[in-house]
PDB file of C-alpha atoms and ligand atoms in Angstrom:
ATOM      1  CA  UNK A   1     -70.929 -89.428  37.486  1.00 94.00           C
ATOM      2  CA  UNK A   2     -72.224 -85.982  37.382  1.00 95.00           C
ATOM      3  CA  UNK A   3     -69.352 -84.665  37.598  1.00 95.00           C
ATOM      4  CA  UNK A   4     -67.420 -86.538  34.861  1.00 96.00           C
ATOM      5  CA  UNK A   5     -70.860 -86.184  32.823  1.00 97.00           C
ATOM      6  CA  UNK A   6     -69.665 -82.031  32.785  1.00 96.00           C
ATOM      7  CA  UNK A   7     -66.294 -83.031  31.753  1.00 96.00           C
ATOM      8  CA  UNK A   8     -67.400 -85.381  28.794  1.00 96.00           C
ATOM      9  CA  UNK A   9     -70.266 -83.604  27.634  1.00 94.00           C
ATOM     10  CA  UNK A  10     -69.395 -79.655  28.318  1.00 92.00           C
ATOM     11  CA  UNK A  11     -72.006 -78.495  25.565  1.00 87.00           C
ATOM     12  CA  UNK A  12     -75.075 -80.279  27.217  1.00 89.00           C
ATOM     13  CA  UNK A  13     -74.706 -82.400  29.959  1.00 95.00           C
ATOM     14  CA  UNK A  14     -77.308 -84.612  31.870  1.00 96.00           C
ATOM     15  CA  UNK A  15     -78.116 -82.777  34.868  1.00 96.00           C
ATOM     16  CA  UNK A  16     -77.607 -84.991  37.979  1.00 97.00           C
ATOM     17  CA  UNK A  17     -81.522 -85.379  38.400  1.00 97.00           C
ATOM     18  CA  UNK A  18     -81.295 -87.228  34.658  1.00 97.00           C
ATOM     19  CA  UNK A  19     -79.038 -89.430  36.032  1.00 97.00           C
ATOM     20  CA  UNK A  20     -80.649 -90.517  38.816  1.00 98.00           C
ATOM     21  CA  UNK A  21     -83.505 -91.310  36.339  1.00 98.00           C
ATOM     22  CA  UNK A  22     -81.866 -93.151  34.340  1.00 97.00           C
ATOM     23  CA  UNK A  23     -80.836 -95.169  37.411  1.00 97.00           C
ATOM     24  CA  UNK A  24     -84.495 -95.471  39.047  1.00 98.00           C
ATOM     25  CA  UNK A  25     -84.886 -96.983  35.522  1.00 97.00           C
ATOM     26  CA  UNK A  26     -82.945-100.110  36.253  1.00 96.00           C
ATOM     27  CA  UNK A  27     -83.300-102.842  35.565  1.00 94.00           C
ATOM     28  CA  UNK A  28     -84.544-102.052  32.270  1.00 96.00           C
ATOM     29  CA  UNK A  29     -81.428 -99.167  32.200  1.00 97.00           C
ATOM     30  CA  UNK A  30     -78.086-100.882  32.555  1.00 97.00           C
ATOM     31  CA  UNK A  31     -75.296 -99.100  33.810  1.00 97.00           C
ATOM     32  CA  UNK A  32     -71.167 -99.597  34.758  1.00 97.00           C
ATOM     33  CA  UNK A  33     -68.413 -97.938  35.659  1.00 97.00           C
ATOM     34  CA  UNK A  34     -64.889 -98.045  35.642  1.00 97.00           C
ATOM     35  CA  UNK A  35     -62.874 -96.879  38.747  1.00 96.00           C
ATOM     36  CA  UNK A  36     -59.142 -97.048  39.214  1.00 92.00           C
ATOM     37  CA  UNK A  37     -57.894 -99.833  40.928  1.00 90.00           C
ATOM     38  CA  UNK A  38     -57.606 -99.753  44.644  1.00 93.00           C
ATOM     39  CA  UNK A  39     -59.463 -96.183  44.504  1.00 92.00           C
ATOM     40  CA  UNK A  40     -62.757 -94.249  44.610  1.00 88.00           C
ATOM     41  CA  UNK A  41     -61.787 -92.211  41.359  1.00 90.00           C
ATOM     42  CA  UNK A  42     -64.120 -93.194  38.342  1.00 95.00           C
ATOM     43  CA  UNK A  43     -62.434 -93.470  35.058  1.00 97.00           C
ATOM     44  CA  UNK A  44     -65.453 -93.769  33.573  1.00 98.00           C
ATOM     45  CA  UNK A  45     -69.184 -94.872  32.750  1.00 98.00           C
ATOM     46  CA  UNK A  46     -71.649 -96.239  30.321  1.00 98.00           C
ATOM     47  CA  UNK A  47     -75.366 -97.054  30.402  1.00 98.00           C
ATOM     48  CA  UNK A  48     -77.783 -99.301  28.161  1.00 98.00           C
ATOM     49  CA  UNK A  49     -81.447 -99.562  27.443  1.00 98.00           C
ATOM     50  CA  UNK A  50     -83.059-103.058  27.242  1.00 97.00           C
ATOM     51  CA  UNK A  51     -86.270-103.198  25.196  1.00 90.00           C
ATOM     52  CA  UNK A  52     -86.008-106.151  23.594  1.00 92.00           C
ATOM     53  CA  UNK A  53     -84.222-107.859  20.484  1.00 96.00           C
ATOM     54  CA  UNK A  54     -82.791-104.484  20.278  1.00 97.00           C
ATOM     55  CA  UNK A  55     -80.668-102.323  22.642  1.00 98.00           C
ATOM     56  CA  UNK A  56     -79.377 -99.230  22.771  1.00 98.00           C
ATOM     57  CA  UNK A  57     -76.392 -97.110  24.229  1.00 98.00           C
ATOM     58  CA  UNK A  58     -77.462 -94.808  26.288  1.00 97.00           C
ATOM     59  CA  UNK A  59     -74.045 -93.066  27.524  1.00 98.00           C
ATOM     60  CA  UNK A  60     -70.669 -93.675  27.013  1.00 98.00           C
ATOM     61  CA  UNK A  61     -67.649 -91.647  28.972  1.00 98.00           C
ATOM     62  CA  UNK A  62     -64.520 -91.712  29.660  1.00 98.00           C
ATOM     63  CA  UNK A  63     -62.349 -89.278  32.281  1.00 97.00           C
ATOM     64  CA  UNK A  64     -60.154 -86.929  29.675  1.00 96.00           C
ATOM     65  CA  UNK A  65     -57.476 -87.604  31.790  1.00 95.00           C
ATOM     66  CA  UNK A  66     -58.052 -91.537  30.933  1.00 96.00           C
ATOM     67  CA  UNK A  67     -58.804 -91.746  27.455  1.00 98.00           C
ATOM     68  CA  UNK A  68     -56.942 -93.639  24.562  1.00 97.00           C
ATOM     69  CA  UNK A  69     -56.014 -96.582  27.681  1.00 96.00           C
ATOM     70  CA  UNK A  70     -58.547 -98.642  26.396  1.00 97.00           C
ATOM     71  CA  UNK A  71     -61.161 -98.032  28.960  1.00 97.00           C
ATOM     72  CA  UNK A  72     -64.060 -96.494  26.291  1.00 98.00           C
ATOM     73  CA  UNK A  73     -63.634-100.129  24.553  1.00 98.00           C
ATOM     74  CA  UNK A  74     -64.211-102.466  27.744  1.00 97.00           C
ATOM     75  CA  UNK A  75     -67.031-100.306  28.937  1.00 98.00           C
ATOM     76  CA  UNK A  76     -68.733-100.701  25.073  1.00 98.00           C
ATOM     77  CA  UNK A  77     -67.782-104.771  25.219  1.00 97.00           C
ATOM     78  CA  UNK A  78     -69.552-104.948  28.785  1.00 97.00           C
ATOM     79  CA  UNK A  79     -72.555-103.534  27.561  1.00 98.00           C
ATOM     80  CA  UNK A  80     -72.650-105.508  24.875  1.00 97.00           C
ATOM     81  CA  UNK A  81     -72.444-108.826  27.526  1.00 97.00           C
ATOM     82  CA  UNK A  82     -75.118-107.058  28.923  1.00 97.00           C
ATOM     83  CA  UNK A  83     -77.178-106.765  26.285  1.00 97.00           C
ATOM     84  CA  UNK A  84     -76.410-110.397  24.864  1.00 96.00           C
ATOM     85  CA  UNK A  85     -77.691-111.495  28.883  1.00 95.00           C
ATOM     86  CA  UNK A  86     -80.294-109.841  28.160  1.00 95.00           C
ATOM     87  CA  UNK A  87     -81.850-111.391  25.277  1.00 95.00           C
ATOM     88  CA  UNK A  88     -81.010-108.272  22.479  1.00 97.00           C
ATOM     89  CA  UNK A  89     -79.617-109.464  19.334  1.00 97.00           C
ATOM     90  CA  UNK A  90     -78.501-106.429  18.012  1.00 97.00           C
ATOM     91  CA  UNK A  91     -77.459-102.838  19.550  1.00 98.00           C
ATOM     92  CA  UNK A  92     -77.848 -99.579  18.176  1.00 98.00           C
ATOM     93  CA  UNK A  93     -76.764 -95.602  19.379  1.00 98.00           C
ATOM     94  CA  UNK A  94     -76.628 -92.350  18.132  1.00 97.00           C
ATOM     95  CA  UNK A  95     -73.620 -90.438  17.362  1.00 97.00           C
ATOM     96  CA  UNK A  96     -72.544 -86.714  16.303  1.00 96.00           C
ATOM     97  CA  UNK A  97     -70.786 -86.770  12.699  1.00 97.00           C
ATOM     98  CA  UNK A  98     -67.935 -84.410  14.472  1.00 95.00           C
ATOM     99  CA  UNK A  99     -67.456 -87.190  16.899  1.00 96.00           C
ATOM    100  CA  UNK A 100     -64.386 -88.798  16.435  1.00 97.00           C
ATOM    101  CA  UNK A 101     -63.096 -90.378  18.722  1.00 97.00           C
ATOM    102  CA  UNK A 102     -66.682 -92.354  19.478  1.00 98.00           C
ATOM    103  CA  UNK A 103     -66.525 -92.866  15.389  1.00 98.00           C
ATOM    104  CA  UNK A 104     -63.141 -94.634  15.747  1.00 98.00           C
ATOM    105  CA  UNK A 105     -64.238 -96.610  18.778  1.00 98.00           C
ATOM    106  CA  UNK A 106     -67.671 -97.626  17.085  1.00 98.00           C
ATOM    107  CA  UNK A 107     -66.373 -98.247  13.475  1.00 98.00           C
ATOM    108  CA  UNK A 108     -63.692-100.421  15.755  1.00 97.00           C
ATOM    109  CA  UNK A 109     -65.818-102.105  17.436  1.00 96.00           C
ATOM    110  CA  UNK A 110     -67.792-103.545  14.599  1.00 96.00           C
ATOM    111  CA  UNK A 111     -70.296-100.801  14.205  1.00 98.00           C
ATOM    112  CA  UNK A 112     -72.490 -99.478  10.857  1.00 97.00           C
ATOM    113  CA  UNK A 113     -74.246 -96.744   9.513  1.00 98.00           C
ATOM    114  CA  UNK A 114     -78.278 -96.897   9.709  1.00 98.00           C
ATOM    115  CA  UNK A 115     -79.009 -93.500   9.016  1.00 97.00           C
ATOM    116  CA  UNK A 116     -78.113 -89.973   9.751  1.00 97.00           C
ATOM    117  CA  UNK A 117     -80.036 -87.180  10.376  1.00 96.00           C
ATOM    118  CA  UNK A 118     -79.144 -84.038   9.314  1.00 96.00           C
ATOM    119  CA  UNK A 119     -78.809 -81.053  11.421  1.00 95.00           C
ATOM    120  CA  UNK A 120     -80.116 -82.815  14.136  1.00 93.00           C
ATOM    121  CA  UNK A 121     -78.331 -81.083  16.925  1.00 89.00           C
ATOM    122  CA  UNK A 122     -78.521 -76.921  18.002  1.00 87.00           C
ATOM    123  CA  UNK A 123     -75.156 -77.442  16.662  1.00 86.00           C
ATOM    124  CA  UNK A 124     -76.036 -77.946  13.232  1.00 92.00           C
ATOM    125  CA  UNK A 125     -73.984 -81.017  13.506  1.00 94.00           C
ATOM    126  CA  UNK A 126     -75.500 -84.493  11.722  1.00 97.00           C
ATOM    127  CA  UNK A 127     -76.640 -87.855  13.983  1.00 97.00           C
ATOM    128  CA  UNK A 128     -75.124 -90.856  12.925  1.00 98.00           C
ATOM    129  CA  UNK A 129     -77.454 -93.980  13.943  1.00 98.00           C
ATOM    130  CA  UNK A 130     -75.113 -96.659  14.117  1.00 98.00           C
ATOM    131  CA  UNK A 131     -75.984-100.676  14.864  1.00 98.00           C
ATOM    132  CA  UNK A 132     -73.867-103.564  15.477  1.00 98.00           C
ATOM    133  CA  UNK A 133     -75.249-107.089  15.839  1.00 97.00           C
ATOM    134  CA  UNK A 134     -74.117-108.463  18.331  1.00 97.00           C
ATOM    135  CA  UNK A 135     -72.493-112.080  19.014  1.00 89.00           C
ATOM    136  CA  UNK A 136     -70.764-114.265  21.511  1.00 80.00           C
ATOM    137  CA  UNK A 137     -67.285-112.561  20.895  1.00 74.00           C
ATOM    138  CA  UNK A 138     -68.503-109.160  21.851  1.00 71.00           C
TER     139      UNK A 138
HETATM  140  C1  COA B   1     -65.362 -91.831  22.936  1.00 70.86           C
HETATM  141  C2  COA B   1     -64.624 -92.165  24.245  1.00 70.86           C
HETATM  142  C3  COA B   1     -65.605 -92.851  25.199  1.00 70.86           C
HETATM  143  C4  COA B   1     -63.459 -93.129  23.906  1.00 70.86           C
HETATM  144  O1  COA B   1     -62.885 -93.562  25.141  1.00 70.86           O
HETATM  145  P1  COA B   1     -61.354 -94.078  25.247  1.00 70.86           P
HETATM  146  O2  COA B   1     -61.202 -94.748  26.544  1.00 70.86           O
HETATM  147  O3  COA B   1     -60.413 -92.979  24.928  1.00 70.86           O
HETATM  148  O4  COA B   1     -61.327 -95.126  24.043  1.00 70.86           O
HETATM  149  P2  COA B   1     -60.306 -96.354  23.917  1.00 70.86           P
HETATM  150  O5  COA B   1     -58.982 -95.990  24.477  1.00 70.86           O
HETATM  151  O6  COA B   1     -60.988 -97.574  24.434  1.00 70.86           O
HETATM  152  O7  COA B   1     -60.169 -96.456  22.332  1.00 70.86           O
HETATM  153  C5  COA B   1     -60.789 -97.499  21.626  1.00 70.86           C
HETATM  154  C6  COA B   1     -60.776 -97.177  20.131  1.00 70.86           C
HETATM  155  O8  COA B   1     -61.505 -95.976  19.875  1.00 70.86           O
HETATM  156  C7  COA B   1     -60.908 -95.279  18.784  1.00 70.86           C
HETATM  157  N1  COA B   1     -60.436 -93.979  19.268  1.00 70.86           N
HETATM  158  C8  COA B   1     -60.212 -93.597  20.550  1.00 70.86           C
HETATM  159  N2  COA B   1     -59.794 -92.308  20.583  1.00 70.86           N
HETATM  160  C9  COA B   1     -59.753 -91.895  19.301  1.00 70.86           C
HETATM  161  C10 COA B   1     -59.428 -90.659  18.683  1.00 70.86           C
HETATM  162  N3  COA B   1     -59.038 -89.597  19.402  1.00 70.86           N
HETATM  163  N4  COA B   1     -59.534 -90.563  17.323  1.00 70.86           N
HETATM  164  C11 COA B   1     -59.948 -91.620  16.581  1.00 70.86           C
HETATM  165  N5  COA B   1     -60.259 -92.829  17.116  1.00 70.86           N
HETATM  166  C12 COA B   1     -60.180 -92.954  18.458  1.00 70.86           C
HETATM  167  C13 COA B   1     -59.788 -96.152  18.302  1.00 70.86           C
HETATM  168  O9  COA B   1     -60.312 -97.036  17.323  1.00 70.86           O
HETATM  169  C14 COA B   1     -59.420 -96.918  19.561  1.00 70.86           C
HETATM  170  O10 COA B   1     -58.784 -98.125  19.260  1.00 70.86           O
HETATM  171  P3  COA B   1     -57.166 -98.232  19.386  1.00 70.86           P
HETATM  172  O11 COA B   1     -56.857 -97.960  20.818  1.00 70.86           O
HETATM  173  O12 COA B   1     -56.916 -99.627  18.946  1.00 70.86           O
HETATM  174  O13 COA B   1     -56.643 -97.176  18.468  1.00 70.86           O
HETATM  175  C15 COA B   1     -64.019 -90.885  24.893  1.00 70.86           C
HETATM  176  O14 COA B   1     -63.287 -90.184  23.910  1.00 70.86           O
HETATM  177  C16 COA B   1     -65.050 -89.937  25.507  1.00 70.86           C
HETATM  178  O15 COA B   1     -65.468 -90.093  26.657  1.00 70.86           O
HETATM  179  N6  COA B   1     -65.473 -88.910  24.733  1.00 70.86           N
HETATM  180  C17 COA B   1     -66.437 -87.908  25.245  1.00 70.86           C
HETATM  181  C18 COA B   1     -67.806 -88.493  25.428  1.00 70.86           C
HETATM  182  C19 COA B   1     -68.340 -89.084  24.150  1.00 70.86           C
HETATM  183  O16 COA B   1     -68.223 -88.518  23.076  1.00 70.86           O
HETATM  184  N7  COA B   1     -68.992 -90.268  24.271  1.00 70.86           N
HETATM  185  C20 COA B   1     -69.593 -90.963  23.165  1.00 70.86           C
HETATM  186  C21 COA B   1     -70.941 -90.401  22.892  1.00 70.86           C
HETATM  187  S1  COA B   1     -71.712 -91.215  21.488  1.00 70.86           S
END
């Protein structure tokens, strides 16, 4: 995960240590990941907080070398499952305005704008605070 964390995230990744935080943080964190079939190589990974009626994305990535196969979208619909298992009603996450290919996937996947907040990153770059509510069909 670490290692496809670098790849995903090359201006700030979480350092191996915050992943295995997130992790000790089960079962309240949520996380899954996506390997090719019949192999060790992970495709992919995503991780969700459960707090309640409302959850949030955590992490989403995909391998570059995987991308546009439709493995960002199953990841997002199985935390939503998750989420729905878990008793949330509604899921929300942050995104960078530049983003996008996470735009696309979100606005795709049923997604709206909350709020942004500008400048929010070193960047300069606006957060986009998107929610979805959520619903049997994923
Ligand atoms: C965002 C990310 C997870 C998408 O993963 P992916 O596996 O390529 O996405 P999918 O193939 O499932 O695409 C699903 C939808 O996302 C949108 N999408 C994907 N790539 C896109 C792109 N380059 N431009 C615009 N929309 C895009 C489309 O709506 C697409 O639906 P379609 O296939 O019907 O066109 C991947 O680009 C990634 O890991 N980026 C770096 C990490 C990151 O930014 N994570 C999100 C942080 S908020």
């Amino acid at each position: 995960m670490a290692g496809l964390e670098r790849a995903a995230f090359p201006d700030d990744p979480w350092t191996e240590a915050s992943l295995w935080g997130e992790l000790a943080q089960r079962p309240r964190r949520s996380y899954v990941v996506m390997r090719e079939p019949g192999s060790e190589e992970l495709l992919g990974y995503a991780g969700l907080d459960l707090a309640g009626d409302v959850a949030d994305v955590m992490t989403l990535a995909v391998d570059p070398h995987a991308r546009g196969r439709g493995i960002g979208g199953l990841l997002l619909e199985d935390l939503h499952r998750r989420a729905l298992a878990g008793g949330a009603a509604s899921m929300m996450l942050e995104v960078r305005s530049g983003n996008e290919p996470a735009r696309g996937l979100y606005a795709a996947r049923g997604y709206s704008l909350v709020r942004s907040r500008p400048r929010y990153y070193p960047s300069g770059e606006d957060a986009l605070v998107l929610r979805k509510e959520l619903s049997a069909d994923v």
